[in-house]
Short mmCIF file of C-alpha atoms in Angstrom, two decimals:
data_model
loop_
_atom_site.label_atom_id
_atom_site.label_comp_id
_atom_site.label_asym_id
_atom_site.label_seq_id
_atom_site.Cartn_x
_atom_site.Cartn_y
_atom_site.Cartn_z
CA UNK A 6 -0.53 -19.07 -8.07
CA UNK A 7 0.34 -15.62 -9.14
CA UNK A 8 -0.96 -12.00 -8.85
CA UNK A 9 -3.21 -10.63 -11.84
CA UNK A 10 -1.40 -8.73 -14.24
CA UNK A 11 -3.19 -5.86 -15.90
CA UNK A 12 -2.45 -3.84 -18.68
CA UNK A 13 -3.96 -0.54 -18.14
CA UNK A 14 -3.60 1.06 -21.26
CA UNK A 15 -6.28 -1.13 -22.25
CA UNK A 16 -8.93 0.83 -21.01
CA UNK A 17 -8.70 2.92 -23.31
CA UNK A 18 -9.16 0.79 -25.91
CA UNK A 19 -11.52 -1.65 -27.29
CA UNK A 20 -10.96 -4.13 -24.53
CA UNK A 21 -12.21 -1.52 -21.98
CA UNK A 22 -15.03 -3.57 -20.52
CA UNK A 23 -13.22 -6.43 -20.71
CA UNK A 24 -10.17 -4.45 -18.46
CA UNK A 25 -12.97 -3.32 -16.47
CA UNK A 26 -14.01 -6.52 -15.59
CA UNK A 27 -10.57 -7.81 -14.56
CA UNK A 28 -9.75 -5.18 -12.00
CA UNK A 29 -12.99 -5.42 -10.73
CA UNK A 30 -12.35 -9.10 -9.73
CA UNK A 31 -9.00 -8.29 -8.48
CA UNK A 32 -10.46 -5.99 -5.84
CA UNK A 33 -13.03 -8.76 -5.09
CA UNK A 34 -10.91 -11.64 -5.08
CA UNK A 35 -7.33 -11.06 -4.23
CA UNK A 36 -7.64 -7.52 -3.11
CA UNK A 37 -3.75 -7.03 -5.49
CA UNK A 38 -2.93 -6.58 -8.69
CA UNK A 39 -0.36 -5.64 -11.05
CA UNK A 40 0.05 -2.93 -13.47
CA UNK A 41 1.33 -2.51 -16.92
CA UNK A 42 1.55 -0.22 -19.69
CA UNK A 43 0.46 2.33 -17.25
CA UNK A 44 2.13 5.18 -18.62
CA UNK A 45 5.09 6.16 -16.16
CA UNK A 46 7.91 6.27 -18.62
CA UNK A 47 10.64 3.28 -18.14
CA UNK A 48 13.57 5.96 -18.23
CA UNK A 49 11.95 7.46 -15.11
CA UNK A 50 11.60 4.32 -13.55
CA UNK A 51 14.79 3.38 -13.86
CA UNK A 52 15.90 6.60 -12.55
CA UNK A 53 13.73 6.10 -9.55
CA UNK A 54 15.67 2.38 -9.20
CA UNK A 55 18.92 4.53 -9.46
CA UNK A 56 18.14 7.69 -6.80
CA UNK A 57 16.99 5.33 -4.58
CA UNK A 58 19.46 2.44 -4.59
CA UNK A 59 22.23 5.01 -4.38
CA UNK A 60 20.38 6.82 -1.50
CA UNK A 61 20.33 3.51 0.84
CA UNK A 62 23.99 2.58 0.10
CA UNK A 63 25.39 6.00 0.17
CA UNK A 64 23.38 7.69 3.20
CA UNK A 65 21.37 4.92 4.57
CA UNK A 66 23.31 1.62 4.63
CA UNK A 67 25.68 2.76 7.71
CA UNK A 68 22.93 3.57 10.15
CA UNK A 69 20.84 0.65 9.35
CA UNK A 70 23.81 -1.73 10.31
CA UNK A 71 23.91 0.21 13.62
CA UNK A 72 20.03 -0.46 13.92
CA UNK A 73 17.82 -1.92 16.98
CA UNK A 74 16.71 -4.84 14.26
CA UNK A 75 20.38 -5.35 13.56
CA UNK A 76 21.04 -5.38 17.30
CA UNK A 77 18.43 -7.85 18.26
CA UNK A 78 19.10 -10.15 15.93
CA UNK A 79 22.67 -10.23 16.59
CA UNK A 80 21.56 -10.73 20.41
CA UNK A 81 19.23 -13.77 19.55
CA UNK A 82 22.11 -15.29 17.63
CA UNK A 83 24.60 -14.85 19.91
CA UNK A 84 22.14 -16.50 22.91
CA UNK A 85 21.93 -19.55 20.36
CA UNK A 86 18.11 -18.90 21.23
CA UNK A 87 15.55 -21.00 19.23
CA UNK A 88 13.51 -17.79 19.04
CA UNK A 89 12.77 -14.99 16.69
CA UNK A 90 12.59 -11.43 16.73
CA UNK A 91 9.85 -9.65 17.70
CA UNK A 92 8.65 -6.08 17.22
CA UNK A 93 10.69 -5.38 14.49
CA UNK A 94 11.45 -5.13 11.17
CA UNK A 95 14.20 -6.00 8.78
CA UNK A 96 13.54 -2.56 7.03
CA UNK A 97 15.17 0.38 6.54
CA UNK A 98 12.55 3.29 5.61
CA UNK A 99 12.03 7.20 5.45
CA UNK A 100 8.89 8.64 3.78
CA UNK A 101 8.42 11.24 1.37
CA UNK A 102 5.40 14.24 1.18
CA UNK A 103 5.20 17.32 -0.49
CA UNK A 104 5.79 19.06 3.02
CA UNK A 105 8.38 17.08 4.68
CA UNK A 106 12.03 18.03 4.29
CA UNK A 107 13.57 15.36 1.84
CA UNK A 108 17.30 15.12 3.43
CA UNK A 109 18.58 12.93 0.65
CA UNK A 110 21.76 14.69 -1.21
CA UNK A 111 21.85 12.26 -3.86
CA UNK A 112 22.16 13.79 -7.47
CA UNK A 113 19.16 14.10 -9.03
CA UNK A 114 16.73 12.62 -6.41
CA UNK A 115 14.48 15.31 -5.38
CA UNK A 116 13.79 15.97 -9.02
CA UNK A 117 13.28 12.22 -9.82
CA UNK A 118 11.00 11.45 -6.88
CA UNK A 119 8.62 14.91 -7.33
CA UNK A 120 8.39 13.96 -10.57
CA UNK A 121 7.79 9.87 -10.06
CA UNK A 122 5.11 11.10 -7.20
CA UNK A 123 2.96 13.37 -9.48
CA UNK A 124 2.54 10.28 -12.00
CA UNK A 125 1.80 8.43 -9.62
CA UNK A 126 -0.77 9.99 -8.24
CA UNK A 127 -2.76 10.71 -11.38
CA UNK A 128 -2.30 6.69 -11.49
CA UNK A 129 -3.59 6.62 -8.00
CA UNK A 130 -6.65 8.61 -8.67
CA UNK A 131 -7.61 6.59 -12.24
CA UNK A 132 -7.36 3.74 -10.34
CA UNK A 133 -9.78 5.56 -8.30
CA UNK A 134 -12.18 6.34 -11.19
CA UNK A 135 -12.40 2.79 -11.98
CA UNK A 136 -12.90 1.30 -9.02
CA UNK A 137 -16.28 4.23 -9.17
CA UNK A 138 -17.43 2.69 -12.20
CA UNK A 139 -16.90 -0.94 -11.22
CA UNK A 140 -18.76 -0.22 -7.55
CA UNK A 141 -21.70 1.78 -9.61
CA UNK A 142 -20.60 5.36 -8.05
CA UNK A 143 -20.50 8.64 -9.37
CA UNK A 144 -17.08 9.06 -11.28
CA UNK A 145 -15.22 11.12 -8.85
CA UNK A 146 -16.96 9.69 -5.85
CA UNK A 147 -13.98 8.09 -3.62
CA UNK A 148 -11.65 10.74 -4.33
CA UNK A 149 -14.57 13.68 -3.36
CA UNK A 150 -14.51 11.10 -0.19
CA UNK A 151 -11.21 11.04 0.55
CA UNK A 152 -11.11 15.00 0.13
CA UNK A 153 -13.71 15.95 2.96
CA UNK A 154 -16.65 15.60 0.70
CA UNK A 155 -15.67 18.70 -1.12
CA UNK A 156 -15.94 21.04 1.87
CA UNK A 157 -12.97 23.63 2.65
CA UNK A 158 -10.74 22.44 5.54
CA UNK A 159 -7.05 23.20 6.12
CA UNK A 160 -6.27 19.49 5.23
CA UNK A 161 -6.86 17.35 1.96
CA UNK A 162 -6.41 13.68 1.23
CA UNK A 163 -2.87 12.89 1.66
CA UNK A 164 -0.24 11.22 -0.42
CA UNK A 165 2.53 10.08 0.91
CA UNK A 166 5.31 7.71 -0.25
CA UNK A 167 7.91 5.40 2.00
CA UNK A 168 11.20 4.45 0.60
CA UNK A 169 12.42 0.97 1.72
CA UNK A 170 15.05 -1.41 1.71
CA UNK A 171 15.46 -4.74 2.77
CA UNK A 172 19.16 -5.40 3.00
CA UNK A 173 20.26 -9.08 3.22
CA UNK A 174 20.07 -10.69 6.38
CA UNK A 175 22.26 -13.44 7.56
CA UNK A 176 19.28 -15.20 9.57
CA UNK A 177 16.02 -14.88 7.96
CA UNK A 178 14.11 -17.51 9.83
CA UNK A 179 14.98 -15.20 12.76
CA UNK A 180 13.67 -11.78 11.80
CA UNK A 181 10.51 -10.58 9.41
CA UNK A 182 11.36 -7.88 7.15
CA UNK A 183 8.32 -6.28 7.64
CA UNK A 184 5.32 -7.85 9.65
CA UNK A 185 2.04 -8.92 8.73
CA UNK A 186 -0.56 -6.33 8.24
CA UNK A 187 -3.60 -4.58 6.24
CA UNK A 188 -2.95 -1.05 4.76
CA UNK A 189 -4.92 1.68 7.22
CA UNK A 190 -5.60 4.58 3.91
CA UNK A 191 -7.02 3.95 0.75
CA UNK A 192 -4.94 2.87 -2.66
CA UNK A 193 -1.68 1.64 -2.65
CA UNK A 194 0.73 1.87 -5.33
CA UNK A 195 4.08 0.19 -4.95
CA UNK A 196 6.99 -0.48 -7.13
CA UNK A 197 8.88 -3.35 -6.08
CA UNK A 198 12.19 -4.55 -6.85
CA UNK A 199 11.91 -6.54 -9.94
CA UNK A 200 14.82 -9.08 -9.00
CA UNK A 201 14.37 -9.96 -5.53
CA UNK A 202 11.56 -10.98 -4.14
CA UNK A 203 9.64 -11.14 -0.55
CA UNK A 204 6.15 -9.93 -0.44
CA UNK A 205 3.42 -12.29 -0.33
CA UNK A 206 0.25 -12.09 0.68
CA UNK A 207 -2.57 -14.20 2.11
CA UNK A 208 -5.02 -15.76 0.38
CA UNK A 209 -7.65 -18.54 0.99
CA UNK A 210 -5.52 -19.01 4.05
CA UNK A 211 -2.10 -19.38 2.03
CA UNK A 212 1.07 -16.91 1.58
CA UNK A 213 1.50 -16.26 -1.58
CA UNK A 214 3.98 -14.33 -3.58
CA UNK A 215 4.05 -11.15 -5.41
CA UNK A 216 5.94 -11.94 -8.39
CA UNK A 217 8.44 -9.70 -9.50
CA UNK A 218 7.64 -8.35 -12.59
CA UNK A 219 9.87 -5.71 -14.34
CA UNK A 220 8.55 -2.03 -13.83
CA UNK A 221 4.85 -2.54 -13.16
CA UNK A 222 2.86 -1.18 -10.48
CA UNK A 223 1.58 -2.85 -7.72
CA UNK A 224 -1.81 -2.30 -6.66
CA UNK A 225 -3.48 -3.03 -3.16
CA UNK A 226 -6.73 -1.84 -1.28
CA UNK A 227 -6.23 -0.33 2.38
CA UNK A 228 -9.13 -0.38 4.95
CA UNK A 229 -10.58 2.87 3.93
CA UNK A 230 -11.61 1.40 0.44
CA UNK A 231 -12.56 -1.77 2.31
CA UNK A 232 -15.26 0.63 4.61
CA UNK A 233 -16.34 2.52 1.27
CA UNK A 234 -16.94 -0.57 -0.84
CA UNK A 235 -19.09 -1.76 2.45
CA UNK A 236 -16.98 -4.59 2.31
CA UNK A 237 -16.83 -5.36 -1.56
CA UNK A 238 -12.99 -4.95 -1.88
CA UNK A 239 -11.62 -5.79 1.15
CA UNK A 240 -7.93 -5.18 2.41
CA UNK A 241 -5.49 -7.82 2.70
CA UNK A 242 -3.25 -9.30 4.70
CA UNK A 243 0.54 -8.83 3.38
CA UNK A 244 3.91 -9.37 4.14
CA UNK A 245 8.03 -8.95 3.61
CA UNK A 246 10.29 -12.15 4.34
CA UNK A 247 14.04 -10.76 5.00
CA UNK A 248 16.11 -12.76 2.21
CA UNK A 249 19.62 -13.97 3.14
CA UNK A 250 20.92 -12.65 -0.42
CA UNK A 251 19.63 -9.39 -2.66
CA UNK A 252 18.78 -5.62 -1.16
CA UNK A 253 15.57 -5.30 -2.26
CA UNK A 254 13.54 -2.09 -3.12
CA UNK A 255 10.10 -1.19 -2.17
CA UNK A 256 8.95 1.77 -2.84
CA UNK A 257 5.02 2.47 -1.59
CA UNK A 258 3.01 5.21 -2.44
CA UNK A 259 -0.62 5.58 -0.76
CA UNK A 260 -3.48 8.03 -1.60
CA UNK A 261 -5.10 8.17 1.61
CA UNK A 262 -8.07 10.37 3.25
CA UNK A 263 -7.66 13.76 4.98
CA UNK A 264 -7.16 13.22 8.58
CA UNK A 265 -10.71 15.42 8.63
CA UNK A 266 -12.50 13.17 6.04
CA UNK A 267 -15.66 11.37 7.81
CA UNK A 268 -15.38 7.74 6.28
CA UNK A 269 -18.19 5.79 5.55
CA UNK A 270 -19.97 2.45 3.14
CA UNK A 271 -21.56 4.56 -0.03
CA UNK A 272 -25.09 4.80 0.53
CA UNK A 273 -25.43 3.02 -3.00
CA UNK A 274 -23.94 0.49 -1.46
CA UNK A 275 -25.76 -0.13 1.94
CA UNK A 276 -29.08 -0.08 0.45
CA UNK A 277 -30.57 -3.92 -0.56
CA UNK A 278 -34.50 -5.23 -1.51
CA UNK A 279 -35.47 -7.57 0.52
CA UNK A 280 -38.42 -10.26 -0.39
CA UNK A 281 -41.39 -7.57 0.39
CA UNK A 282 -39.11 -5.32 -1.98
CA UNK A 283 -38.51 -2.75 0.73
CA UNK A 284 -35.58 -0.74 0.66
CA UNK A 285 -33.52 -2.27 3.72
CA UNK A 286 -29.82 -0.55 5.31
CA UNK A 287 -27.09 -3.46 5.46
CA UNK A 288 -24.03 -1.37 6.49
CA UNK A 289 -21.32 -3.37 8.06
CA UNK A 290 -19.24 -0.60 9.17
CA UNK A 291 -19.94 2.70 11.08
CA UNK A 292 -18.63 5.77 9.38
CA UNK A 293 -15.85 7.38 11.48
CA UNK A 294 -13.40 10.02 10.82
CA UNK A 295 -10.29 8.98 9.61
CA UNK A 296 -8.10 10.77 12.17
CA UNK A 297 -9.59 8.72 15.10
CA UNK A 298 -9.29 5.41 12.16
CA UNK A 299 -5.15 6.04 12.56
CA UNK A 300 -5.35 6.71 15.59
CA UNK A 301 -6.51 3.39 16.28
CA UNK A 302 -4.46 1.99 13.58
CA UNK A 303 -0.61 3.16 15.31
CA UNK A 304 -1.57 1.00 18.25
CA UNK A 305 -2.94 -1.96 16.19
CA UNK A 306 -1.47 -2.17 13.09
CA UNK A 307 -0.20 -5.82 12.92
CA UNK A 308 -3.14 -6.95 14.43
CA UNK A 309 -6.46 -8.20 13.88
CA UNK A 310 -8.07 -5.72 11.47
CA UNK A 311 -12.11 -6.32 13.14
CA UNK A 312 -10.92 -4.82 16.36
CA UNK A 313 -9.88 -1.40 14.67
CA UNK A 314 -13.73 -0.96 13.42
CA UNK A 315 -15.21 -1.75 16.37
CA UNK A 316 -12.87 0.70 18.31
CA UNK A 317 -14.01 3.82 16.27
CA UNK A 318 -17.25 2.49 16.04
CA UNK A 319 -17.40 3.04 19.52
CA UNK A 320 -15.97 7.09 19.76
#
């Protein structure tokens, strides 16, 4: 079984509806997909593979063998325990806004990654636009959402982006590389390393993986779309296995609500006929602002997702 592949440019074509329709069952069905022909240049993607390969290995690599994962593992082994590691992940990570200090002094990176960020964003909010159209909202609508409804605040929606590695580890059956979890924002864009795998996700019950596949974008659905959909496009459960051989890269980039932003199911979407053809309210999930949502989130992440809407549900 393998993740849709998309080719995006083909919205713009003659096989727009039919595009349209494709993505729109990948947000029902699998909650994943994969893009192509999506317009980020493949000399800037390889220059992102470069800046950020060279960044782990040359400023990275050292401290991450010096890590607590590194540590506990090497304590489990040495115990000749029958156990795993827990709490941790195989990962090294650091993320990237347009505020943060960027402390990389790799050739070349700060110009590659501001400029690999503000493609990927207008990706981010296209994806947005379609996922409007396919959910019959105003073009515009999710984004508006995600930036306080429009109204002036100090803060907008946020996009960030976390720069991982997943250096080989000489007991994977001991250790995840990164635990199971839904996304807390609101689209995910990721480019994965296109020779070694590790993320799967769950589906019908089964892992399943993301197949590498050579400079597309992955797509995934956090929670926040989940709540705005009213439960059309939910988020899903995903993973990283550590690998015994390869370093793999994973870079994720996530357009996600201002901390300010109230959160809610679109009232197009909450709204249903029942057999006396009155108007009747089904919303399955309280609107909340998204602050309190991560707030909630830090303590829960790789658990249950239910629990997390039922906390701010009751603030």
């Amino acid at each position: 079984m393998a993740i849709p592949v998309i080719d995006f440019s083909k919205l713009n074509g003659e096989e727009r509806a039919k595009t349209l329709a494709q993505i729109a069952t990948c947000c029902e069905e699998w909650g994943f997909f994969q893009l192509v022909n999506h317009g980020i240049s493949v000399e800037l993607l390889e220059k992102v593979k470069k800046v950020s390969s060279e960044c782990f290995k040359k400023e990275r690599e050292e401290n991450f063998n010096k890590s607590t994962a590194v540590k506990l593992l090497n304590e489990v082994v040495e115990n000749k325990s029958n156990g795993k590691v827990e709490n941790v992940d195989w990962e090294d990570v650091f993320l990237l806004t347009d505020d943060n200090e960027w402390s990389s002094n790799i050739p070349q990176f700060r110009e590659t990654m501001e400029e690999y960020r503000s493609e990927l964003k207008k990706i981010a909010e296209r994806v947005m636009e379609v996922m409007d159209e396919n959910l019959g909202l105003a073009k515009g609508y999710i984004k508006k959402a995600f930036n306080n409804n429009g109204e002036e605040t100090s803060e907008n929606a946020f996009f960030g982006t976390k720069v991982s590695h997943y250096p080989p580890c000489p007991h994977p059956e001991k250790v995840n590389g990164l635990r199971a979890h839904t996304d807390a924002g609101g689209v995910i864009l990721l480019f994965q390393d296109d020779q070694v795998d590790g993320l799967q996700i769950l589906k019908d019950g089964e892992w399943i993986d993301v197949q590498p596949v050579e400079n597309a974008i992955v797509i995934n659905t956090g929670d926040q779309i989940e709540v705005l959909s009213n439960g059309k496009y939910k988020s899903v459960w995903h993973r990283v296995l550590a690998k015994e051989n390869g370093n793999r890269r994973s870079i994720a980039s996530f357009y996600n609500p201002s901390l300010k932003a109230t959160i809610a199911p679109a009232p197009e979407l909450i709204v249903e006929n029942n057999n006396n053809k009155e108007e009747v309210e089904l919303s399955t999930y309280p609107a909340f602002v998204f602050g309190d949502y991560m707030n909630v989130y830090t303590e829960q992440k790789f658990l249950p997702k239910e629990p997390r809407f039922r906390a701010v549900r009751a603030m």
